[in-house]
Coordinates of C-alpha atoms and ligand atoms in Angstrom, one line a residue:
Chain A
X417 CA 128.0 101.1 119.0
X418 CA 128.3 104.8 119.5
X419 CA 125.6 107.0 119.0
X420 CA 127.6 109.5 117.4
X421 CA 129.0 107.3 114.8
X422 CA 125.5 106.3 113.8
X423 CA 124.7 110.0 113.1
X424 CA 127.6 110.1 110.7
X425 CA 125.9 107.6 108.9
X426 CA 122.6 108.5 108.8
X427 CA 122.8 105.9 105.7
X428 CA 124.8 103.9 103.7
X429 CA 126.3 105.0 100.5
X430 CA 124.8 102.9 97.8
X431 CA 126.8 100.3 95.9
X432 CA 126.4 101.8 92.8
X433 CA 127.5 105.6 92.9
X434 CA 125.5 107.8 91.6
X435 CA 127.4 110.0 89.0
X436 CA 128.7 106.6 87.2
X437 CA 125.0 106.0 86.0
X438 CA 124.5 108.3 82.5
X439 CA 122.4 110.1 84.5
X440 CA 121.4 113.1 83.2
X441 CA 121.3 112.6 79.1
X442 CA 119.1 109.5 79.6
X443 CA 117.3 111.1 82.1
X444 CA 117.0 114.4 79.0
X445 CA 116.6 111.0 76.7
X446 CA 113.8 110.0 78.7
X447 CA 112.0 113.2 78.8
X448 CA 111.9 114.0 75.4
X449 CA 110.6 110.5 74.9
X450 CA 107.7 111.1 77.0
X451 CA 106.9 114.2 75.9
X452 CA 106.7 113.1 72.3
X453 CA 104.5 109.8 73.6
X454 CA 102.1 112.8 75.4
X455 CA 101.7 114.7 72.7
X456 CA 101.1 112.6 69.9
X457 CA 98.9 110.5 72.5
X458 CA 97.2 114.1 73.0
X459 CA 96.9 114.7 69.7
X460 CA 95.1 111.4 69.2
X461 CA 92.6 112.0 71.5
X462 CA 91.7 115.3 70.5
X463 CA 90.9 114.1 66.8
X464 CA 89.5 111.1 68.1
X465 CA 87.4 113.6 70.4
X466 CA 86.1 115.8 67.6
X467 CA 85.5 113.4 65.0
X468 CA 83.4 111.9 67.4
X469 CA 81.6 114.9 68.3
X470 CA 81.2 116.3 65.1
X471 CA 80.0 112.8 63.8
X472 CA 77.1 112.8 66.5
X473 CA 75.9 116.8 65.8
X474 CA 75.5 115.8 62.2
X475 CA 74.1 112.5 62.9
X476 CA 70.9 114.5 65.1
X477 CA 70.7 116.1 61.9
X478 CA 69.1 115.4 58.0
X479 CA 68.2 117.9 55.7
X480 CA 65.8 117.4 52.8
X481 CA 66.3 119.0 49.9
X482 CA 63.5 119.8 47.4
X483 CA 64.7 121.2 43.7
X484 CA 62.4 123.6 42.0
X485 CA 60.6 122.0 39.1
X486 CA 58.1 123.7 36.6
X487 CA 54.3 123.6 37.5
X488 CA 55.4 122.8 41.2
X489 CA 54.3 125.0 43.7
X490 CA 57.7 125.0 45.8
X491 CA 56.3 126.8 49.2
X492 CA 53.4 123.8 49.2
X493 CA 56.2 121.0 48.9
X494 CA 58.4 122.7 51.7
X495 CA 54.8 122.6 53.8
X496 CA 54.3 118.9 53.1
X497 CA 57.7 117.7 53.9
X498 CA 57.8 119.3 57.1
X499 CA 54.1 118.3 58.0
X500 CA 55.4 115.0 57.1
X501 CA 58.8 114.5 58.4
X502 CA 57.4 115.7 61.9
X503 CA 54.7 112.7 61.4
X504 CA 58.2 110.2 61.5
X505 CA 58.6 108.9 65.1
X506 CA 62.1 109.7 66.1
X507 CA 62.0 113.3 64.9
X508 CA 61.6 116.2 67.1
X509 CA 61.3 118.8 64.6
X510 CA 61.2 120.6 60.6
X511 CA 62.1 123.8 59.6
X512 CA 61.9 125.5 56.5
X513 CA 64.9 127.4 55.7
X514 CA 64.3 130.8 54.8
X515 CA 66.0 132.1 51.1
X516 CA 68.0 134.4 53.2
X517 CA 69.6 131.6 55.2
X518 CA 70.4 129.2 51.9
X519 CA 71.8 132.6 50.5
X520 CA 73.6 133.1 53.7
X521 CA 74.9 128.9 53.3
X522 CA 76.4 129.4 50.3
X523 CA 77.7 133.5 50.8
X524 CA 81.3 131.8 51.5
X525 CA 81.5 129.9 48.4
X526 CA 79.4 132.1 45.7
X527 CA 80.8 135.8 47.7
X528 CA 78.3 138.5 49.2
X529 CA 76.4 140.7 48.2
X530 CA 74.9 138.0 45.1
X531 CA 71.3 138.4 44.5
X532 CA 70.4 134.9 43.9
X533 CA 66.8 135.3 43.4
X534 CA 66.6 135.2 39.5
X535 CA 69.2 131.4 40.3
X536 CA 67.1 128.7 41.2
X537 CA 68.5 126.9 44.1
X538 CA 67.4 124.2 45.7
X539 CA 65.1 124.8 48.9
X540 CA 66.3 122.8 52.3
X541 CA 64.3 121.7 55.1
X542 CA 66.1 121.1 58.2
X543 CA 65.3 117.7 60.2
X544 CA 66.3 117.3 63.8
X545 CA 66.1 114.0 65.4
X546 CA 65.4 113.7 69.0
X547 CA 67.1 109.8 68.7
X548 CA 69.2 109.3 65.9
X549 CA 69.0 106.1 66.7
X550 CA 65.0 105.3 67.2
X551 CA 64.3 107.4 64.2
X552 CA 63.1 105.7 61.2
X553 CA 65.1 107.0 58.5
X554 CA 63.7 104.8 55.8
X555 CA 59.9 105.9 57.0
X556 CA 61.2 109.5 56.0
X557 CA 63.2 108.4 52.6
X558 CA 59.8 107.1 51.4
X559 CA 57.2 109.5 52.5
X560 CA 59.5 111.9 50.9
X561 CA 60.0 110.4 47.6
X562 CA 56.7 111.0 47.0
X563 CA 56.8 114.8 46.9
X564 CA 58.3 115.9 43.4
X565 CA 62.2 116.7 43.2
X566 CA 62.9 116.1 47.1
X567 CA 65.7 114.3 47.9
X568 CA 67.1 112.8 51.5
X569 CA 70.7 114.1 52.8
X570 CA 71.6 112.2 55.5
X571 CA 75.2 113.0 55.9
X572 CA 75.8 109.1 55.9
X573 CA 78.9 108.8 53.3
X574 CA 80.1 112.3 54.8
X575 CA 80.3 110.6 58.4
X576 CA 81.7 107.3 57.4
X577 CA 84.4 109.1 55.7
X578 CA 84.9 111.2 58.8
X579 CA 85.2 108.1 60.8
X580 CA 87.7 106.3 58.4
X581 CA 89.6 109.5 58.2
X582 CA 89.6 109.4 62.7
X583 CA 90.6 105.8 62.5
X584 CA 93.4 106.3 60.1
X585 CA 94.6 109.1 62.7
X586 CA 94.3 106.8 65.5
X587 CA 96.1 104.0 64.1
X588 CA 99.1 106.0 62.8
X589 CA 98.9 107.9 66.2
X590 CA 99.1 104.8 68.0
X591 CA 101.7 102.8 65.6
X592 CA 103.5 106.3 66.3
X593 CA 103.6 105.7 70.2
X594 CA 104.4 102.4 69.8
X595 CA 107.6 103.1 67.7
X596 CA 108.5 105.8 70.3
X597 CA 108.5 103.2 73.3
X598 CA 110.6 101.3 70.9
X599 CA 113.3 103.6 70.5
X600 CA 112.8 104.4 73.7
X601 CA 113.8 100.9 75.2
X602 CA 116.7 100.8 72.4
X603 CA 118.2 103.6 74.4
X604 CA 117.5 102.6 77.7
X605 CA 119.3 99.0 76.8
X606 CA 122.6 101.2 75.2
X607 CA 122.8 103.3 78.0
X608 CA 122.3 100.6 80.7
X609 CA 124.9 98.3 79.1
X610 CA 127.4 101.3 78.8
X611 CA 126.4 102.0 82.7
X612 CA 126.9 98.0 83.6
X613 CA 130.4 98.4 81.6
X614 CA 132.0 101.4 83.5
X615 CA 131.2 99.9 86.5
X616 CA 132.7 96.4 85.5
X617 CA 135.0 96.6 88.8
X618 CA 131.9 96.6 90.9
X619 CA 130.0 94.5 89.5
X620 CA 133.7 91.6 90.0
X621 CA 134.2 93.1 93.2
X622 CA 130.7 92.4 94.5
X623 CA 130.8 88.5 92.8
X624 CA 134.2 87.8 94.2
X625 CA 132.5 88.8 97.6
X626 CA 129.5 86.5 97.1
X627 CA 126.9 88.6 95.7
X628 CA 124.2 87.6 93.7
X629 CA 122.8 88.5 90.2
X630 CA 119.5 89.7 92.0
X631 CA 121.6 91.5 94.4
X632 CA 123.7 93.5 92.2
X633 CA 120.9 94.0 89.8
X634 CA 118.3 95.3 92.7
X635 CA 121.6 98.3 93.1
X636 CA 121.2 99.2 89.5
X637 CA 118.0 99.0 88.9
X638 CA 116.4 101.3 91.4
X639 CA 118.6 104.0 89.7
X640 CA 117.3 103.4 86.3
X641 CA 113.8 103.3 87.8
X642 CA 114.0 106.7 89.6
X643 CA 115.4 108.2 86.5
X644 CA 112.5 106.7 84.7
X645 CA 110.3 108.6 86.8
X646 CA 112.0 111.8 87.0
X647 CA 112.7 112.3 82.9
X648 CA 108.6 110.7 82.5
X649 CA 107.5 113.3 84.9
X650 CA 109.5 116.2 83.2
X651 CA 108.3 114.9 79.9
X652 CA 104.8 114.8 80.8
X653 CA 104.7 118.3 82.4
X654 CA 105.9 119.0 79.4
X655 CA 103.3 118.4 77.5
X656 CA 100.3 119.3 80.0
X657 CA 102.2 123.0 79.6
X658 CA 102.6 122.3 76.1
X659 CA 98.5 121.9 75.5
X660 CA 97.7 124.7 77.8
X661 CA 100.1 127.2 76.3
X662 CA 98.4 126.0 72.7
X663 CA 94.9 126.0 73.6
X664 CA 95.3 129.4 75.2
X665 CA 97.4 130.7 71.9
X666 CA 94.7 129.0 70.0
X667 CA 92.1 131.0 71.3
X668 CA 94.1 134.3 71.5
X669 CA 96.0 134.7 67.9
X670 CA 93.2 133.5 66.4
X671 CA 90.2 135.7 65.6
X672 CA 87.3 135.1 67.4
X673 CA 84.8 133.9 64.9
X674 CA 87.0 131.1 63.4
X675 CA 88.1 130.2 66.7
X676 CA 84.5 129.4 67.4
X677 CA 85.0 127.4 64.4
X678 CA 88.2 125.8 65.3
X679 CA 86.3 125.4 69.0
X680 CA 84.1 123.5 67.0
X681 CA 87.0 121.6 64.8
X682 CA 89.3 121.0 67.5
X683 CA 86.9 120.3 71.0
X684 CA 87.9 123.3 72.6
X685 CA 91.5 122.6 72.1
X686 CA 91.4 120.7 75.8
X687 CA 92.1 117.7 76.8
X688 CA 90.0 117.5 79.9
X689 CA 90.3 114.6 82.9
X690 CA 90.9 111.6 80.6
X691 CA 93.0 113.1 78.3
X692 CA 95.3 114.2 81.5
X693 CA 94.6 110.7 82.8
X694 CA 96.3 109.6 79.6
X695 CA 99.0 111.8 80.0
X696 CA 100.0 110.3 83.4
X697 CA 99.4 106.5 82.2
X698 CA 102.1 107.5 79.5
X699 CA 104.8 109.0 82.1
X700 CA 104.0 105.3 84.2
X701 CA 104.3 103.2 81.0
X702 CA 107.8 104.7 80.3
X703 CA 108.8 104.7 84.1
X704 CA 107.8 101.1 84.1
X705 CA 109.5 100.4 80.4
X706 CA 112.5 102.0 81.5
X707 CA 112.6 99.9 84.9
X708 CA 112.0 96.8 83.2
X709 CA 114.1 96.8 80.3
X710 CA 117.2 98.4 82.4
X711 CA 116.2 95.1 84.8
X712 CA 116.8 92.5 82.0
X713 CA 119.2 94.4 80.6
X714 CA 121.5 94.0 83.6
X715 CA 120.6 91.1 84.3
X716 CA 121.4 89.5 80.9
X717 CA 125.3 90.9 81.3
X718 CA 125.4 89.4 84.6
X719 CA 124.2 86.5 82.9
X720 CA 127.2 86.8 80.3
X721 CA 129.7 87.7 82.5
X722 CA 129.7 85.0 85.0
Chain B
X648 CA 138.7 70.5 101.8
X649 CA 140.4 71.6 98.7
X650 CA 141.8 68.8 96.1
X651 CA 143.6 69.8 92.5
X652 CA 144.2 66.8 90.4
X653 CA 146.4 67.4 87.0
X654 CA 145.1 70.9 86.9
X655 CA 146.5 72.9 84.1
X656 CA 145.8 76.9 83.4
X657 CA 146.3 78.9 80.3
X658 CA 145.1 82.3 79.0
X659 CA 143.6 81.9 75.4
X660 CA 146.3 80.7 73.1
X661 CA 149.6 81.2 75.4
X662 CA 151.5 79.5 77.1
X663 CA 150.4 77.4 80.4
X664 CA 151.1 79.3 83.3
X665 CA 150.4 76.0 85.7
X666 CA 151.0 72.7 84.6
X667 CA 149.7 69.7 86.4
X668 CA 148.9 70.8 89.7
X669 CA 147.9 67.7 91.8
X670 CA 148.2 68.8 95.9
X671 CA 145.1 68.1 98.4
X672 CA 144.5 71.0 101.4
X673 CA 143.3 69.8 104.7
X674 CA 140.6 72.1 106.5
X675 CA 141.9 73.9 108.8
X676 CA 145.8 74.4 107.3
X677 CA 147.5 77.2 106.8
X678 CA 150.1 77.3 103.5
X679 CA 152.5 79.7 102.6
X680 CA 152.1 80.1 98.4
X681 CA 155.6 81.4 97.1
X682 CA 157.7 81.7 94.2
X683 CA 159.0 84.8 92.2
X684 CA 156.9 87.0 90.2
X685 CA 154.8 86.0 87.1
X686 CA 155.0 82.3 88.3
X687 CA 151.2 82.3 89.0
X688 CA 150.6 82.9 92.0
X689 CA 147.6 85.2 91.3
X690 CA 146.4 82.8 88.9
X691 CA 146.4 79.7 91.6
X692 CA 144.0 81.6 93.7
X693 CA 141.9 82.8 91.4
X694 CA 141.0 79.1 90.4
X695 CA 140.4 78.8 94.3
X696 CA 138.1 81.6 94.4
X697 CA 136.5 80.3 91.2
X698 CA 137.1 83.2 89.4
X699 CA 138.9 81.1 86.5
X700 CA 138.2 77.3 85.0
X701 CA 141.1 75.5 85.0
X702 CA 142.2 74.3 81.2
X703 CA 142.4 71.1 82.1
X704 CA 142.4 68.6 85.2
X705 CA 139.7 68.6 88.1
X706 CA 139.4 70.9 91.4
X707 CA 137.3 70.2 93.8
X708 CA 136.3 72.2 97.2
X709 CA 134.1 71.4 99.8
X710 CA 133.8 67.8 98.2
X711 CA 132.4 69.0 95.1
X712 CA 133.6 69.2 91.8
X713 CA 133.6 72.5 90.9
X714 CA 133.1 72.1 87.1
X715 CA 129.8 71.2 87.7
X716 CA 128.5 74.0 90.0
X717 CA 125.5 76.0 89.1
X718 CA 125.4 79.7 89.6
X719 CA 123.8 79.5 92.9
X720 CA 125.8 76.9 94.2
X721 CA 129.2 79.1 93.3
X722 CA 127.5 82.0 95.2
X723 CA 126.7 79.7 97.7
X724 CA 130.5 78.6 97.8
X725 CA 132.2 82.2 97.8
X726 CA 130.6 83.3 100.4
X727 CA 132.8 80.5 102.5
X728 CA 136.0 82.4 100.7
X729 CA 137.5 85.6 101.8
X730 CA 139.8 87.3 99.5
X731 CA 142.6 89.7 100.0
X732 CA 143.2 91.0 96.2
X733 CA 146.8 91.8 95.2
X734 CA 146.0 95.4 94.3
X735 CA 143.0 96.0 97.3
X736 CA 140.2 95.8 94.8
X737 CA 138.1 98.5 97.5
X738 CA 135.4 100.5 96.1
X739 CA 136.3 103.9 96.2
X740 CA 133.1 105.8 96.4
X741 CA 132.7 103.6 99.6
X742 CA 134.0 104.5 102.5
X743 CA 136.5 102.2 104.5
X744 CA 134.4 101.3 107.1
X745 CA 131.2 100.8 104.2
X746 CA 134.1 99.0 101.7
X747 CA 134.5 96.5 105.3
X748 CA 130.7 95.8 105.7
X749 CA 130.1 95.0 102.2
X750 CA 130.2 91.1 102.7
X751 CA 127.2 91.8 105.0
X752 CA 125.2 93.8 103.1
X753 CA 125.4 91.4 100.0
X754 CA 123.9 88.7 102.2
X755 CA 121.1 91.1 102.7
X756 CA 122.0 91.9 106.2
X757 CA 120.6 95.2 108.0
X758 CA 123.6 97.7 109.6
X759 CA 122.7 97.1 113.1
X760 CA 123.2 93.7 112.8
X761 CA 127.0 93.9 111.9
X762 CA 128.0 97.5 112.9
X763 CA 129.8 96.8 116.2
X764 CA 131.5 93.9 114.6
X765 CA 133.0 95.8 112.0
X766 CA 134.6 98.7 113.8
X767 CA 135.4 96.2 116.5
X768 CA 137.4 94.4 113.2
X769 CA 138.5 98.0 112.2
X770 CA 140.2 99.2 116.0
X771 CA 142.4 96.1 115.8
X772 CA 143.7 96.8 112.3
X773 CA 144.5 99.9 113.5
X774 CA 142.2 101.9 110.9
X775 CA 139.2 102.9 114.2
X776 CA 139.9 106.4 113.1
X777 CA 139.7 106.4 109.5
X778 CA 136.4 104.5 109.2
X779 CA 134.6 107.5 107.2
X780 CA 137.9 107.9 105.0
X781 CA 137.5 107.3 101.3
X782 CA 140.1 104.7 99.3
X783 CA 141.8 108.0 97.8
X784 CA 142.7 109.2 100.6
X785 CA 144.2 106.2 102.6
X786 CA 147.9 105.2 102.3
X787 CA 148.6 101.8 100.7
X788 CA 149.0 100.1 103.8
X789 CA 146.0 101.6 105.1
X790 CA 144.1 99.8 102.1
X791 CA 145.7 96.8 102.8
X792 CA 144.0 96.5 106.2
X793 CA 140.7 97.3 104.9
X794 CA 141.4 94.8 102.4
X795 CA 142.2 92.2 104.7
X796 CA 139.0 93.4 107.0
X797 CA 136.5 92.6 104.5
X798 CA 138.1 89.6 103.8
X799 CA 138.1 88.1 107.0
X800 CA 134.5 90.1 108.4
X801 CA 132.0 87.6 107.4
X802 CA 134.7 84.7 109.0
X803 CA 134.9 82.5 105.9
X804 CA 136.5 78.8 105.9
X805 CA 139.0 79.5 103.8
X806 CA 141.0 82.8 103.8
X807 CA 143.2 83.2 100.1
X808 CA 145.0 86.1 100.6
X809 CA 147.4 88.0 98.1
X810 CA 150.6 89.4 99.4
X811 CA 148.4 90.6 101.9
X812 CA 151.6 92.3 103.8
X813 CA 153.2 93.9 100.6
X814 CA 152.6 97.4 101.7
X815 CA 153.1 97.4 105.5
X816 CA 156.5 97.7 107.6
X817 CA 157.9 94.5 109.4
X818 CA 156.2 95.2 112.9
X819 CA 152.6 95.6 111.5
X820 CA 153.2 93.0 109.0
X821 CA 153.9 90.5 111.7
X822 CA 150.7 91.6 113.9
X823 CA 148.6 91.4 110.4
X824 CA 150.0 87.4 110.5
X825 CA 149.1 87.4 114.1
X826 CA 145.3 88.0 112.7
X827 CA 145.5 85.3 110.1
X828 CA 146.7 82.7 112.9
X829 CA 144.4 84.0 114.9
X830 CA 141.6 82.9 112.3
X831 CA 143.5 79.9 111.6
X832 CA 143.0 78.9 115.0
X833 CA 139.1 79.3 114.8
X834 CA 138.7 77.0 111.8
X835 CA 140.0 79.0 108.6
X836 CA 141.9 77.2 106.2
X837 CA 144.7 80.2 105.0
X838 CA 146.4 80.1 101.8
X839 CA 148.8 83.0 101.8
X840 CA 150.6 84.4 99.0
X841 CA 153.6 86.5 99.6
X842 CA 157.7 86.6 99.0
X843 CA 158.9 88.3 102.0
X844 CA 161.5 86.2 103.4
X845 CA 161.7 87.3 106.6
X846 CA 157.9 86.6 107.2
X847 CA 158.4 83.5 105.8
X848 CA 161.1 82.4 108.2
X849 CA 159.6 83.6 111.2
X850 CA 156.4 81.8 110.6
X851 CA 156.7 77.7 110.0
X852 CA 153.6 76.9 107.9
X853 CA 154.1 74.6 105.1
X854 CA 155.4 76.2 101.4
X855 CA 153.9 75.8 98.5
X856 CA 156.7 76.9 95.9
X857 CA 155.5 77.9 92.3
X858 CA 158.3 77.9 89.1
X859 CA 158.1 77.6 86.1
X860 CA 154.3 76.3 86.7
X861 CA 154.9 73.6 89.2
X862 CA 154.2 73.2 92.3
X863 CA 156.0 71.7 94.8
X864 CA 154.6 72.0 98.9
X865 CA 157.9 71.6 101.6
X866 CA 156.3 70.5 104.6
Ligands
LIG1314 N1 144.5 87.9 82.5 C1 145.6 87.4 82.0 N2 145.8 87.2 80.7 C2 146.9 86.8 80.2 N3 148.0 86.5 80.9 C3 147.9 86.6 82.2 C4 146.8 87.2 82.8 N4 147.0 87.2 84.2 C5 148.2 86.8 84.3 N5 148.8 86.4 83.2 C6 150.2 85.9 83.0 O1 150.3 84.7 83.8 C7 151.5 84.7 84.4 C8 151.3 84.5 85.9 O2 150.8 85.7 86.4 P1 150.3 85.8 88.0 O3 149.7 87.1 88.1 O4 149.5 84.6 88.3 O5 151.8 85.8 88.7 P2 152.1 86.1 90.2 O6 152.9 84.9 90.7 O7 150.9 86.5 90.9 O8 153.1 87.3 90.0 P3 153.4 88.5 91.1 O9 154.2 87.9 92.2 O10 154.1 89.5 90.3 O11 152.1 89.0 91.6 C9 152.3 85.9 84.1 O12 153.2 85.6 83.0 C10 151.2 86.8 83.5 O13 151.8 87.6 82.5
LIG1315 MG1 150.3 88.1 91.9

């Protein structure tokens, strides 16, 4: 009609009003969730990450190990099995390692300053594979066997056990998510039935006045939905801060030598595109769980009330 | 249009409020439902607007019997009721003139489509100035009319309306009745509950008198 009564209502107050919804501690609820499902989801990822990193670095590698026997002439065996590891296809190169670097190997275990000339340790070659996977391993197991004391260390048991231990990280990691999306929809359902409850004299008026289930439940709904959104969003920058401020604290309190080592242990710390990918398919999942189950939620005590 | 046959109400285990209602109401009539306090009025409408399952007997409206609606065919039914509640029933974060155009915008209809109409409805109630006026803030008989508004907005076929005059002096009482004949005379069938005497001598529409949970109808 008027122009200037259409400016006073730029637009309609929605059914529902907003304050009745418990708003702000499922929206905290929500967060908290989130950030939890980011960071153990981070967490995941980053072991899963390393252990597969660390799995391929010692998979390019094999080291052969020759023990000093009596009326062997050690440096002459060392010779051989590089001479014929670098004969295997698949192998790219041999090296001898000097004393100085096995005394330097095992420095952290036996303590410096050791002369360890007089202790006869076992001499290592160092084998690096251009394709761990074209490279034929049992070639190299029995050309060596035939040099006297030498022995094969492929690091096989060592990376299956490294694998297991990643898997067993996953799993839990996962079962852990899942639980939290759980608890999380738990919530969601308590809170939306105590919502659908205070606002019993809505939810009668709007029947008595020919509403439908689908109507009234489309009012609700889109609130739970937006507050799905906001707490996910807040939980997952959350967690993005979270990372950053640990990888930078990582790399800071630590010293740097072992954080090179940690670097190493730990991928840098970073989660990189995918793991932020994650991070944002987590803050959707519990936007979506939280619209959904809020959805059949209310639409199960419209059911039961009509 | 309406038929009650043996219709008997109770709430859980006490005693029964309405006992063997049998009357038939012609589309298009317009009743007067008296009889003192606690004799059920509230309760008779409420079975019309199929807010409550009788205990026993059969009611039927629109030729159907309503035991055996499903939901969408209730829905379907309600929105050819308008209801005047007793105590208002308006939504108070709403305001009046949003509270009026509800009926609309449960049927899914856009606020163009039904603005002019509903501050057309809310100048003749007298309430064209306190369309942006919360519930709080309105005196009773201010709620009344917008009561009575979003009852009759959406122009049902049959108006139940609960002592829908309870709160207003004589003269605006008697123009509010003017409103309901006025739908009457387009097609609305009007049950009206109320005990004011004086309304009920000026106006001769048929009674039906509630006690002691019968009904009798005085022509
Ligand atoms: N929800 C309910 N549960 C139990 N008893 C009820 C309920 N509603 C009404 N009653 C009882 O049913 C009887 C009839 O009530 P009703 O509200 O229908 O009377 P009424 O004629 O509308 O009275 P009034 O003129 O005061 O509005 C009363 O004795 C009341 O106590
Ligand atoms: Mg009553």
């Amino acid at each position: 009609m008027s122009e200037g009564l259409k400016l006073r209502f730029p637009r309609p107050n929605p059914i529902v009003p907003a304050h009745s919804v418990a708003g702000r501690t499922l929206m905290l609820l929500i967060g908290i969730m989130t950030f939890l499902s980011c960071v153990t989801f981070g967490g995941v990822l980053l072991v899963q990450k390393s252990a597969m990193g660390w799995s391929a670095d010692v998979g390019r590698e094999l080291t052969i190990q020759i023990r000093p026997l009596d009326g062997e002439v050690i440096e002459s065996n060392l010779r051989l099995a590089v001479s014929l590891s670098e004969a295997v296809p698949g192998v790219a190169s041999a090296r001898v390692l000097t004393i100085a670097e096995s005394e330097a190997l095992l420095e952290p275990w036996l303590g410096a300053g050791l002369d360890l000339s007089d202790l006869t340790i076992p001499r290592l070659v160092v084998v690096q594979l251009s394709d761990p996977n074209a490279a034929d391993i049992a070639r190299l197991e029995t050309d060596i066997s035939a040099i006297p004391g030498a022995s094969l260390e492929t690091h096989a048991a060592w990376r299956m056990q490294l694998n297991t231990m990643a898997g067993t990280i996953v799993i839990s990691g996962i079962l852990v998510l899942g639980l939290i999306l759980v608890a999380t929809a738990l919530a969601i359902v308590f809170a939306t039935r105590g919502t659908m409850s205070t606002n019993r004299e809505i939810v009668d008026v709007l029947h008595f006045i020919g509403a439908s289930n689908r109507f009234i439940a489309g009012e609700f709904q889109g609130r739970f939905l937006l507050l799905g959104l906001k707490g996910g969003l807040a939980g997952g920058l959350a967690a993005v801060i979270f990372f950053i401020f640990a990888g930078t604290a990582m790399s800071t309190v630590v010293p740097q030598q072992s954080s090179a080592q940690l670097g190493v242990l730990f991928g840098q710390f970073a989660l990189g595109i995918s793991g932020l990918l994650g991070i944002v398919g987590v803050v959707l999942v519990i936007a979506g769980l939280t619209a959904i189950t809020s959805r059949l939620t209310v639409r199960r005590f419209l059911t039961q009330i009509s | 249009m309406i038929a009650f046959e043996n219709v008997g109400l109770r709430y859980g285990h006490g005693p029964e409020i309405l006992k063997d209602l049998t009357f038939a109401i012609s589309p298009g009539s317009f009743h007067f439902l008296t009889g003192p306090s606690g004799s059920g009025k509230t309760s008779l409408l409420r079975l019309l607007l199929l807010s409550l399952k009788p205990t026993r007997g059969s009611v039927s409206m629109f030729g159907e019997d309503v035991s055996a609606l499903d939901r969408d065919r209730l829905l379907q039914m309600r929105r050819h009721i308008g209801i005047v509640f007793q105590e208002f029933r308006l939504l108070d974060h709403l305001t009046t003139f949003e509270n009026v155009a509800l009926p609309f915008r449960v049927r899914g209809q856009a606020e163009p489509s039904y603005r002019s109409n509903v501050e057309e409805l809310l100048d003749w109630v007298g309430l064209g100035d306190r369309m942006d006026a919360h519930p709080a803030v309105l005196s009773g008989g201010e709620k009344q009319r917008a009561a009575i508004a979003r009852a009759v907005i959406a122009k049902p076929d049959i108006l139940l309306a609960d002592e829908p005059t309870g709160n207003v002096d004589p003269e605006l009482s008697e123009r509010l009745l003017h409103l309901f004949e006025q739908l009457n005379r387009m097609g609305t069938t009007i049950i009206l509950a109320t005990h004011e005497v004086n309304l009920l001598d000026k106006f001769d529409y048929p009674r039906m008198l509630l006690n002691d949970g019968e009904l009798t109808i005085h022509e």
